[in-house]
Coordinates of C-alpha atoms in Angstrom, one line a residue:
X64 CA -19.6 -4.8 -16.2
X65 CA -17.6 -2.2 -14.6
X66 CA -18.9 1.3 -15.1
X67 CA -16.1 3.9 -15.4
X68 CA -16.3 6.9 -13.2
X69 CA -15.2 9.7 -15.5
X70 CA -14.0 13.0 -14.0
X71 CA -13.2 16.3 -15.8
X72 CA -9.2 15.9 -16.0
X73 CA -8.7 19.6 -16.9
X74 CA -9.9 21.0 -13.7
X75 CA -9.5 20.5 -10.1
X76 CA -12.6 20.3 -7.9
X77 CA -12.6 17.8 -5.0
X78 CA -16.3 18.6 -4.4
X79 CA -17.2 17.1 -7.7
X80 CA -15.7 13.6 -7.0
X81 CA -18.1 10.8 -7.2
X82 CA -16.9 9.3 -4.0
X83 CA -19.9 6.8 -3.8
X84 CA -19.5 5.8 -7.4
X85 CA -15.5 5.2 -6.9
X86 CA -16.1 2.9 -3.8
X87 CA -18.9 0.9 -5.6
X88 CA -16.8 0.5 -8.6
X89 CA -13.9 -0.9 -6.5
X90 CA -16.1 -3.2 -4.7
X91 CA -17.5 -4.6 -7.9
X92 CA -14.2 -5.1 -9.4
X93 CA -12.6 -6.7 -6.4
X94 CA -15.6 -8.2 -4.6
X95 CA -14.0 -11.3 -3.1
X96 CA -11.2 -9.2 -1.6
X97 CA -14.0 -6.8 -0.4
X98 CA -15.7 -9.9 1.4
X99 CA -12.5 -11.1 2.9
X100 CA -11.7 -7.6 4.4
X101 CA -15.1 -6.3 5.4
X102 CA -17.1 -9.5 6.1
X103 CA -14.5 -12.1 7.5
X104 CA -17.3 -13.9 9.2
X105 CA -19.1 -14.8 6.0
X106 CA -16.2 -14.8 3.5
X107 CA -15.1 -18.6 4.2
X108 CA -18.7 -19.6 3.5
X109 CA -18.9 -18.3 0.2
X110 CA -18.1 -20.4 -3.0
X111 CA -16.4 -17.8 -5.3
X112 CA -15.9 -20.4 -7.8
X113 CA -19.6 -20.5 -8.5
X114 CA -19.2 -16.7 -9.5
X115 CA -21.1 -13.7 -8.3
X116 CA -24.1 -12.0 -9.7
X117 CA -24.7 -8.3 -9.3
X118 CA -28.4 -7.6 -9.2
X119 CA -30.1 -4.5 -10.6
X120 CA -31.3 -2.9 -7.2
X121 CA -33.1 -0.1 -9.2
X122 CA -35.9 -2.4 -9.0
X123 CA -36.5 -0.8 -5.7
X124 CA -37.6 2.7 -6.9
X125 CA -38.3 4.0 -3.6
X126 CA -34.4 3.9 -2.9
X127 CA -33.5 6.0 -6.1
X128 CA -36.3 8.5 -5.4
X129 CA -34.8 9.1 -1.7
X130 CA -31.4 9.9 -3.1
X131 CA -31.8 12.9 -5.4
X132 CA -28.7 13.8 -7.4
X133 CA -27.0 10.3 -6.9
X134 CA -26.1 8.5 -10.1
X135 CA -25.2 5.2 -8.6
X136 CA -27.4 2.5 -6.9
X137 CA -26.3 0.4 -4.0
X138 CA -24.8 -3.1 -4.6
X139 CA -26.9 -6.1 -4.2
X140 CA -25.0 -9.3 -4.8
X141 CA -26.1 -12.9 -5.3
X142 CA -23.5 -15.5 -4.2
X143 CA -23.6 -19.3 -3.4
X144 CA -22.4 -20.9 -0.4
X145 CA -20.0 -23.9 0.0
X146 CA -22.5 -26.1 2.0
X147 CA -23.6 -27.6 -1.3
X148 CA -27.2 -26.5 -1.0
X149 CA -29.0 -24.5 -3.8
X150 CA -29.2 -21.8 -1.5
X151 CA -28.4 -18.0 -2.3
X152 CA -27.4 -15.2 0.0
X153 CA -28.0 -11.6 -0.9
X154 CA -25.3 -9.3 0.1
X155 CA -26.6 -5.7 0.5
X156 CA -23.9 -3.0 0.6
X157 CA -24.0 0.7 1.5
X158 CA -21.5 3.2 1.4
X159 CA -22.5 6.1 3.8
X160 CA -20.7 8.9 5.4
X161 CA -22.6 9.0 8.9
X162 CA -24.7 6.3 10.5
X163 CA -27.5 8.5 11.6
X164 CA -31.0 7.2 12.7
X165 CA -32.6 8.0 9.3
X166 CA -30.0 6.0 7.7
X167 CA -30.6 3.0 10.0
X168 CA -34.3 3.2 8.9
X169 CA -33.5 3.3 5.4
X170 CA -31.1 0.2 6.0
X171 CA -34.3 -1.6 7.4
X172 CA -36.5 -0.5 4.3
X173 CA -33.8 -2.0 2.1
X174 CA -33.9 -5.1 4.0
X175 CA -37.5 -5.9 4.0
X176 CA -38.1 -4.9 0.2
X177 CA -35.2 -7.2 -0.6
X178 CA -36.4 -10.1 1.7
X179 CA -40.0 -9.6 0.4
X180 CA -38.5 -9.7 -3.3
X181 CA -36.4 -12.8 -2.8
X182 CA -37.4 -14.5 0.5
X183 CA -33.7 -15.5 1.1
X184 CA -31.1 -14.7 3.6
X185 CA -29.5 -11.1 3.4
X186 CA -26.2 -10.0 4.7
X187 CA -26.2 -6.3 5.1
X188 CA -23.1 -4.1 5.6
X189 CA -22.8 -0.4 5.6
X190 CA -19.3 1.4 5.2
X191 CA -19.3 4.4 7.4
X192 CA -16.8 6.5 5.6
X193 CA -16.7 9.7 7.8
X194 CA -13.4 9.2 9.9
X195 CA -14.3 12.2 12.1
X196 CA -17.5 10.9 13.9
X197 CA -17.3 8.1 16.5
X198 CA -21.1 8.0 17.0
X199 CA -23.0 5.7 14.7
X200 CA -26.3 3.8 14.3
X201 CA -26.1 0.2 13.6
X202 CA -29.7 -0.7 14.6
X203 CA -33.4 0.2 13.7
X204 CA -36.0 -0.1 16.3
X205 CA -39.7 0.4 16.1
X206 CA -42.0 0.1 19.0
X207 CA -46.0 1.1 18.9
X208 CA -48.3 -0.2 21.7
X209 CA -47.0 -3.8 21.8
X210 CA -45.8 -4.1 18.3
X211 CA -41.9 -3.9 18.4
X212 CA -39.1 -4.5 16.0
X213 CA -35.3 -4.4 16.1
X214 CA -33.3 -4.7 13.0
X215 CA -29.3 -4.8 13.3
X216 CA -26.9 -4.8 10.4
X217 CA -23.2 -5.0 10.0
X218 CA -21.0 -1.9 9.8
X219 CA -17.5 -1.0 9.1
X220 CA -16.4 2.5 10.6
X221 CA -13.4 4.3 9.3
X222 CA -13.2 6.3 12.5
X223 CA -10.3 5.2 14.7
X224 CA -8.8 2.6 12.4
X225 CA -5.0 1.9 12.8
X226 CA -3.3 3.4 9.7
X227 CA -0.1 1.5 10.1
X228 CA -1.9 -1.7 10.5
X229 CA -3.8 -0.8 7.2
X230 CA -0.5 -0.2 5.5
X231 CA 0.7 -3.6 6.5
X232 CA -2.4 -5.5 5.4
X233 CA -2.2 -7.8 2.1
X234 CA -5.9 -6.8 1.3
X235 CA -6.1 -4.1 -1.5
X236 CA -9.0 -2.6 0.3
X237 CA -6.8 -1.5 3.4
X238 CA -5.2 1.1 1.0
X239 CA -8.5 2.1 -0.3
X240 CA -9.7 2.6 3.4
X241 CA -6.4 4.7 4.1
X242 CA -7.4 7.0 1.1
X243 CA -11.0 7.3 2.4
X244 CA -9.8 8.2 5.7
X245 CA -7.7 10.9 4.4
X246 CA -10.4 12.4 2.2
X247 CA -12.9 12.4 5.1
X248 CA -10.5 14.1 7.5
X249 CA -9.1 16.7 4.8
X250 CA -12.1 17.7 2.6
X251 CA -12.6 21.3 2.6
X252 CA -9.2 22.3 3.6
X253 CA -7.6 25.7 2.3
X254 CA -5.5 25.7 -0.8
X255 CA -2.1 25.5 1.5
X256 CA -3.0 22.0 2.3
X257 CA -3.0 20.9 -1.5
X258 CA 0.9 20.2 -1.0
X259 CA -0.1 17.8 1.7
X260 CA -2.6 15.9 -0.3
X261 CA -0.2 15.6 -3.0
X262 CA 2.5 14.3 -0.7
X263 CA 0.1 11.6 0.8
X264 CA -1.1 10.6 -2.7
X265 CA 2.4 10.2 -4.0
X266 CA 3.2 8.0 -0.8
X267 CA 0.0 5.9 -1.4
X268 CA 0.5 5.3 -5.0
X269 CA 4.3 4.3 -4.2
X270 CA 2.9 2.0 -1.5
X271 CA 0.5 0.5 -4.3
X272 CA 3.5 -0.3 -6.7
X273 CA 5.6 -1.7 -3.9
X274 CA 2.9 -4.1 -2.7
X275 CA 1.0 -4.9 -6.0
X276 CA 3.3 -4.6 -8.9
X277 CA 3.0 -8.2 -9.7
X278 CA -0.7 -8.2 -9.4
X279 CA -2.1 -6.3 -12.4
X280 CA -5.7 -6.5 -11.3
X281 CA -5.1 -4.9 -7.9
X282 CA -2.7 -2.3 -9.4
X283 CA -5.1 -1.2 -11.9
X284 CA -8.1 -0.9 -9.5
X285 CA -6.4 0.8 -6.9
X286 CA -4.4 3.3 -9.1
X287 CA -7.8 4.1 -10.7
X288 CA -9.5 4.6 -7.5
X289 CA -6.6 6.7 -5.9
X290 CA -6.1 8.9 -8.8
X291 CA -9.7 10.2 -8.8
X292 CA -10.6 10.1 -5.2
X293 CA -7.4 12.0 -4.1
X294 CA -7.6 14.7 -6.8
X295 CA -5.0 17.5 -6.7
X296 CA -4.4 20.9 -8.6
X297 CA -2.7 20.6 -12.2
X298 CA 0.6 22.1 -11.0
X299 CA 0.9 19.4 -8.5
X300 CA -0.5 16.8 -11.0
X301 CA 2.7 17.6 -13.1
X302 CA 4.8 17.2 -10.3
X303 CA 3.3 13.9 -9.3
X304 CA 3.5 12.4 -12.7
X305 CA 7.3 13.1 -12.9
X306 CA 7.8 11.1 -9.8
X307 CA 6.0 8.1 -10.9
X308 CA 8.1 5.0 -10.8
X309 CA 6.3 3.5 -13.8
X310 CA 7.1 6.7 -15.7
X311 CA 10.9 6.3 -14.9
X312 CA 11.1 2.7 -16.3
X313 CA 10.7 1.8 -19.8
X314 CA 10.3 -1.8 -19.0
X315 CA 7.1 -1.0 -17.3
X316 CA 5.4 0.6 -20.2
X317 CA 3.9 -2.7 -21.4
X318 CA 2.4 -3.2 -18.1
X319 CA 0.7 0.3 -18.0
X320 CA -0.4 -0.1 -21.5
X321 CA -2.3 -3.3 -20.6
X322 CA -4.4 -1.6 -18.0
X323 CA -6.9 0.0 -20.3
X324 CA -8.9 1.1 -17.4
X325 CA -6.4 3.9 -16.7
X326 CA -6.5 5.5 -20.1
X327 CA -8.8 8.5 -18.9
X328 CA -7.4 9.1 -15.5
X329 CA -5.7 12.4 -14.6
X330 CA -2.4 11.0 -14.0
X331 CA -2.1 7.6 -15.8
X332 CA -3.9 8.8 -18.8
X333 CA -1.1 11.2 -19.8
X334 CA 1.4 8.3 -19.8
X335 CA -0.8 6.3 -22.1
X336 CA -0.9 9.2 -24.6
X337 CA 3.0 9.7 -24.3
X338 CA 3.7 6.1 -24.7
X339 CA 1.3 6.1 -27.9
X340 CA 3.0 9.2 -29.3
X341 CA 6.3 7.8 -28.9
X342 CA 5.4 4.6 -30.6
X343 CA 3.9 6.5 -33.5
X344 CA 7.2 8.4 -34.1
X345 CA 9.1 5.1 -34.0
X346 CA 6.6 4.1 -36.8

């Protein structure tokens, strides 16, 4: 079940955007594409036809207690491999801004708690979404008088990614990463930069329609993600709405009405309401 990340569509405040929840929503909805993009080494070995099972990581209460104010737990997913064995792999996913030492320690704590609970192989990956920081930690080390431990995990850094290459990718997560990079580099800018955010959001939405107008699942998931993660003031929201390709084409109305997920979004929710009002008038 996908949990909708609801934002107050009547106000603009980028500080209140639940970036963590938006990412984890997208990961759950397009998990196979996530693995293909972020974990290309493990991806070919997974038997996606056997389905995926998102586990309740809230069993690990120490994690929740260490993240005061956060509503969303991290993703723990059970999959089966293609080798024919009744063997599971647990994939632990974190979305984190900067990979600091304390974060590396927490990744290790996740690992040993999950391993102790399930005693199965674990593939851990952290998305380091801060595009401004080059430094990161991908290893936890412990040493005390001959007792030593080294724990390494996979990471994907937004820092230094080739934006043109991302635009050309066929994987929907490439556009999500583009949005994430922009947010990371532009959070906290002055109001004069809202026009720049509007232009970027407009271009990204157009790119989504261009690449995935024939893939409703991708289209719905990405439009929802982009509409919330790149929030803009109401006056620019109006301008964005008027420029939407789908709002200019009556033949596309059926498509947008089929994407129930978008009903409460800042931009596309209005389109839902206008189409429904028009239908009511026509009887």
